[in-house]
Short mmCIF file of C-alpha atoms and ligand atoms in Angstrom, two decimals:
data_model
loop_
_atom_site.label_atom_id
_atom_site.label_comp_id
_atom_site.label_asym_id
_atom_site.label_seq_id
_atom_site.Cartn_x
_atom_site.Cartn_y
_atom_site.Cartn_z
CA MET A 1 13.94 -17.48 4.25
CA ALA A 2 13.60 -14.21 6.01
CA PHE A 3 11.70 -11.39 4.34
CA GLU A 4 13.91 -8.59 3.06
CA LEU A 5 13.39 -4.87 2.75
CA PRO A 6 13.09 -4.31 -1.02
CA LYS A 7 15.27 -1.78 -2.80
CA LEU A 8 13.34 1.07 -4.42
CA ASP A 9 13.31 1.46 -8.21
CA TYR A 10 14.01 5.20 -7.87
CA ALA A 11 15.94 7.62 -5.65
CA TYR A 12 14.44 9.11 -2.47
CA THR A 13 14.47 12.48 -4.24
CA ALA A 14 12.65 11.14 -7.33
CA LEU A 15 9.09 11.72 -6.13
CA GLU A 16 9.64 15.40 -5.30
CA PRO A 17 7.80 17.68 -5.03
CA HIS A 18 4.81 15.43 -4.30
CA ILE A 19 6.56 13.32 -1.66
CA ASP A 20 9.69 14.86 -0.16
CA SER A 21 12.97 12.97 0.04
CA ILE A 22 13.30 13.00 3.84
CA THR A 23 9.86 11.45 4.21
CA MET A 24 10.78 8.83 1.61
CA GLU A 25 14.04 7.93 3.30
CA ILE A 26 12.57 7.67 6.80
CA HIS A 27 9.51 5.81 5.52
CA HIS A 28 11.61 3.21 3.72
CA THR A 29 14.70 2.78 5.94
CA ARG A 30 12.92 3.04 9.28
CA HIS A 31 9.18 2.35 9.04
CA HIS A 32 9.19 -0.32 6.34
CA ASN A 33 12.41 -1.76 7.74
CA THR A 34 10.85 -2.10 11.19
CA TYR A 35 7.78 -3.95 9.86
CA THR A 36 10.14 -6.29 8.02
CA THR A 37 12.30 -6.97 11.08
CA ASN A 38 9.31 -7.47 13.36
CA LEU A 39 7.60 -9.81 10.86
CA ASN A 40 10.74 -11.94 10.69
CA ASN A 41 11.01 -12.01 14.49
CA ALA A 42 7.34 -12.98 14.86
CA ILE A 43 7.50 -15.96 12.46
CA LYS A 44 10.96 -17.19 13.49
CA GLY A 45 10.97 -20.95 14.06
CA THR A 46 7.39 -21.41 12.74
CA ASP A 47 6.06 -22.98 9.51
CA LEU A 48 5.21 -19.48 8.30
CA GLU A 49 8.89 -18.98 7.45
CA LYS A 50 8.35 -21.19 4.40
CA LYS A 51 5.25 -19.33 3.15
CA SER A 52 4.83 -16.32 0.87
CA ILE A 53 3.56 -13.10 2.41
CA GLU A 54 0.41 -13.42 0.27
CA ASP A 55 -0.35 -16.87 1.73
CA ILE A 56 0.47 -15.77 5.28
CA LEU A 57 -1.95 -12.83 5.14
CA ALA A 58 -4.72 -14.70 3.28
CA GLY A 59 -4.47 -17.40 5.96
CA ILE A 60 -4.29 -15.03 8.92
CA ALA A 61 -7.11 -16.86 10.73
CA SER A 62 -4.98 -20.01 10.97
CA VAL A 63 -1.85 -18.23 12.24
CA PRO A 64 -1.18 -19.30 15.87
CA GLU A 65 -2.99 -16.97 18.23
CA ASN A 66 0.10 -15.95 20.19
CA ILE A 67 1.67 -14.36 17.08
CA ARG A 68 -1.45 -13.54 15.02
CA GLY A 69 -1.61 -9.89 16.04
CA ALA A 70 2.08 -9.32 15.32
CA VAL A 71 1.86 -11.11 11.97
CA ASN A 72 -1.27 -9.20 10.96
CA PHE A 73 0.34 -5.85 11.78
CA ASN A 74 3.92 -6.39 10.65
CA GLY A 75 3.12 -8.74 7.77
CA GLY A 76 0.55 -6.27 6.52
CA GLY A 77 3.03 -3.44 7.01
CA TYR A 78 5.69 -5.35 5.10
CA ASP A 79 3.42 -6.23 2.15
CA ASN A 80 1.50 -2.93 1.98
CA HIS A 81 4.72 -0.93 1.65
CA CYS A 82 6.18 -3.32 -0.95
CA ILE A 83 3.08 -2.59 -3.06
CA PHE A 84 3.18 1.13 -2.25
CA TRP A 85 6.73 1.71 -3.56
CA LYS A 86 6.09 -0.32 -6.71
CA SER A 87 2.88 1.52 -7.49
CA LEU A 88 4.67 4.89 -7.62
CA LYS A 89 7.13 6.38 -10.08
CA PRO A 90 8.55 9.77 -10.99
CA GLN A 91 6.37 11.45 -13.65
CA GLY A 92 3.58 9.00 -12.97
CA GLY A 93 -0.11 9.79 -12.77
CA GLY A 94 -2.59 10.16 -15.60
CA GLU A 95 -5.07 7.37 -16.17
CA PRO A 96 -4.82 3.62 -16.71
CA SER A 97 -5.68 1.95 -20.01
CA GLY A 98 -6.79 -1.52 -21.08
CA PRO A 99 -8.74 -3.99 -18.93
CA LEU A 100 -8.02 -2.10 -15.69
CA ALA A 101 -9.48 1.10 -17.16
CA ASP A 102 -12.54 -0.88 -18.30
CA ALA A 103 -13.02 -2.40 -14.83
CA ILE A 104 -12.74 1.02 -13.18
CA LYS A 105 -15.31 2.45 -15.61
CA LYS A 106 -17.66 -0.43 -14.94
CA ALA A 107 -17.39 -0.05 -11.17
CA PHE A 108 -17.40 3.74 -10.81
CA GLY A 109 -18.76 5.23 -14.06
CA ASP A 110 -15.60 7.08 -14.99
CA PHE A 111 -12.06 7.71 -13.81
CA ALA A 112 -12.89 11.04 -12.15
CA LYS A 113 -15.54 9.40 -9.97
CA PHE A 114 -13.14 6.61 -9.03
CA LYS A 115 -10.46 9.14 -8.12
CA ASP A 116 -12.92 11.06 -5.99
CA GLU A 117 -14.16 7.94 -4.18
CA LEU A 118 -10.72 6.52 -3.41
CA SER A 119 -9.56 9.95 -2.23
CA LYS A 120 -12.60 10.27 0.05
CA ALA A 121 -12.08 6.76 1.47
CA ALA A 122 -8.41 7.48 2.19
CA VAL A 123 -8.94 10.93 3.65
CA GLY A 124 -11.78 9.52 5.77
CA VAL A 125 -9.70 6.82 7.50
CA GLN A 126 -9.87 7.57 11.23
CA GLY A 127 -6.35 7.54 12.63
CA SER A 128 -3.87 5.40 10.71
CA GLY A 129 -4.62 3.16 7.76
CA TRP A 130 -4.81 2.79 4.00
CA GLY A 131 -7.20 3.45 1.14
CA TRP A 132 -7.14 0.63 -1.42
CA LEU A 133 -8.31 -0.29 -4.88
CA VAL A 134 -8.83 -4.06 -4.65
CA THR A 135 -10.05 -6.98 -6.71
CA LYS A 136 -11.38 -10.40 -5.80
CA LYS A 137 -9.26 -13.01 -7.52
CA GLY A 138 -10.91 -14.28 -10.70
CA SER A 139 -13.73 -11.74 -10.62
CA GLY A 140 -12.32 -9.19 -13.05
CA THR A 141 -14.02 -6.47 -11.01
CA VAL A 142 -12.56 -3.78 -8.76
CA SER A 143 -13.74 -1.96 -5.64
CA ILE A 144 -12.53 0.43 -2.95
CA LYS A 145 -11.69 -0.63 0.58
CA ALA A 146 -10.44 1.41 3.54
CA MET A 147 -8.37 -0.65 5.98
CA PRO A 148 -7.24 0.30 9.51
CA ASN A 149 -3.61 0.35 10.67
CA GLN A 150 -1.61 -2.16 8.59
CA THR A 151 -4.34 -4.76 8.12
CA SER A 152 -4.05 -6.10 4.57
CA PRO A 153 -7.03 -6.51 2.21
CA ARG A 154 -5.67 -10.04 1.72
CA THR A 155 -6.92 -10.92 5.23
CA GLU A 156 -10.45 -10.40 3.83
CA GLY A 157 -9.90 -12.49 0.70
CA LEU A 158 -9.17 -9.47 -1.49
CA THR A 159 -6.15 -8.70 -3.67
CA PRO A 160 -4.68 -5.21 -3.21
CA LEU A 161 -3.99 -3.38 -6.49
CA LEU A 162 -3.23 0.20 -5.48
CA GLY A 163 -2.98 1.66 -1.99
CA VAL A 164 -2.44 5.07 -0.48
CA ASP A 165 -0.74 5.08 2.92
CA VAL A 166 -2.48 7.65 5.11
CA TRP A 167 -0.44 7.11 8.26
CA GLU A 168 0.92 10.48 9.36
CA HIS A 169 4.49 9.18 8.82
CA ALA A 170 3.69 9.12 5.09
CA TYR A 171 3.05 12.86 4.80
CA TYR A 172 3.36 14.86 8.02
CA LEU A 173 6.79 16.46 7.42
CA LYS A 174 5.60 18.13 4.22
CA TYR A 175 1.83 18.34 4.60
CA GLN A 176 1.36 18.43 8.40
CA ASN A 177 -2.35 17.78 9.07
CA LYS A 178 -3.42 18.40 5.44
CA ARG A 179 -4.03 14.80 4.49
CA PRO A 180 -6.29 15.78 1.54
CA ASP A 181 -3.40 17.73 -0.04
CA TYR A 182 -1.08 14.73 0.29
CA VAL A 183 -3.65 12.37 -1.25
CA ALA A 184 -4.24 14.83 -4.12
CA ALA A 185 -0.47 15.01 -4.78
CA TRP A 186 -0.10 11.20 -4.57
CA TRP A 187 -2.23 10.80 -7.73
CA ASN A 188 0.59 12.47 -9.71
CA LEU A 189 2.89 9.54 -8.97
CA ILE A 190 0.85 6.47 -9.85
CA ASN A 191 2.61 3.84 -11.93
CA TRP A 192 -0.47 2.56 -13.77
CA ALA A 193 1.47 -0.14 -15.65
CA ASP A 194 2.33 -1.70 -12.28
CA VAL A 195 -1.27 -1.52 -11.05
CA ALA A 196 -2.55 -3.01 -14.32
CA ALA A 197 -0.03 -5.86 -14.08
CA ARG A 198 -1.28 -6.67 -10.57
CA PHE A 199 -4.87 -6.65 -11.87
CA ALA A 200 -3.97 -8.92 -14.82
CA ALA A 201 -2.22 -11.37 -12.46
CA ALA A 202 -5.37 -11.59 -10.30
CA LYS A 203 -7.76 -12.21 -13.21
MN1 MN3 B 1 3.80 3.73 5.92
#
């Protein structure tokens, strides 16, 4: 079964003014679509066609060498963006509650410190990449991880919970080179129920 570009749960205009509609449309219909197409092309005719994206990325070391780079990049790009759209919603933001809030407090002291650290990690990515809140399956704990390009935290045995895309295609039309402003605005869109569900599933 080929991987499919997921439909968004909201309109391209729905995340205005924090993320503009043209950026949303191009990001989804072109960038995410291209990762999806190129992932499918890379795994065509291989056993990977029968695997989930989670298993493919977690097992990246055993992917045949001739397609490993393409699978790492496009598979990561496919999965990262699936998580990205789901983790956002119109009128999102605020703070999480429940076990996720407790884990964040335990790891960072309080929510403000966590927000500051994830923002710094994302803004500090050199070139293109992502800032992530991750967990290790079964641990019940969370941490921050900056990843280059489209490399998924799953390739390092981690489960991604919440990620901010800091490729220029994610913000340049509206924010130009002001990545910190984009990251600050992104916090207003977080769908914490979605992030908490991902954390609960990994516990
Ligand atoms: Mn992107």
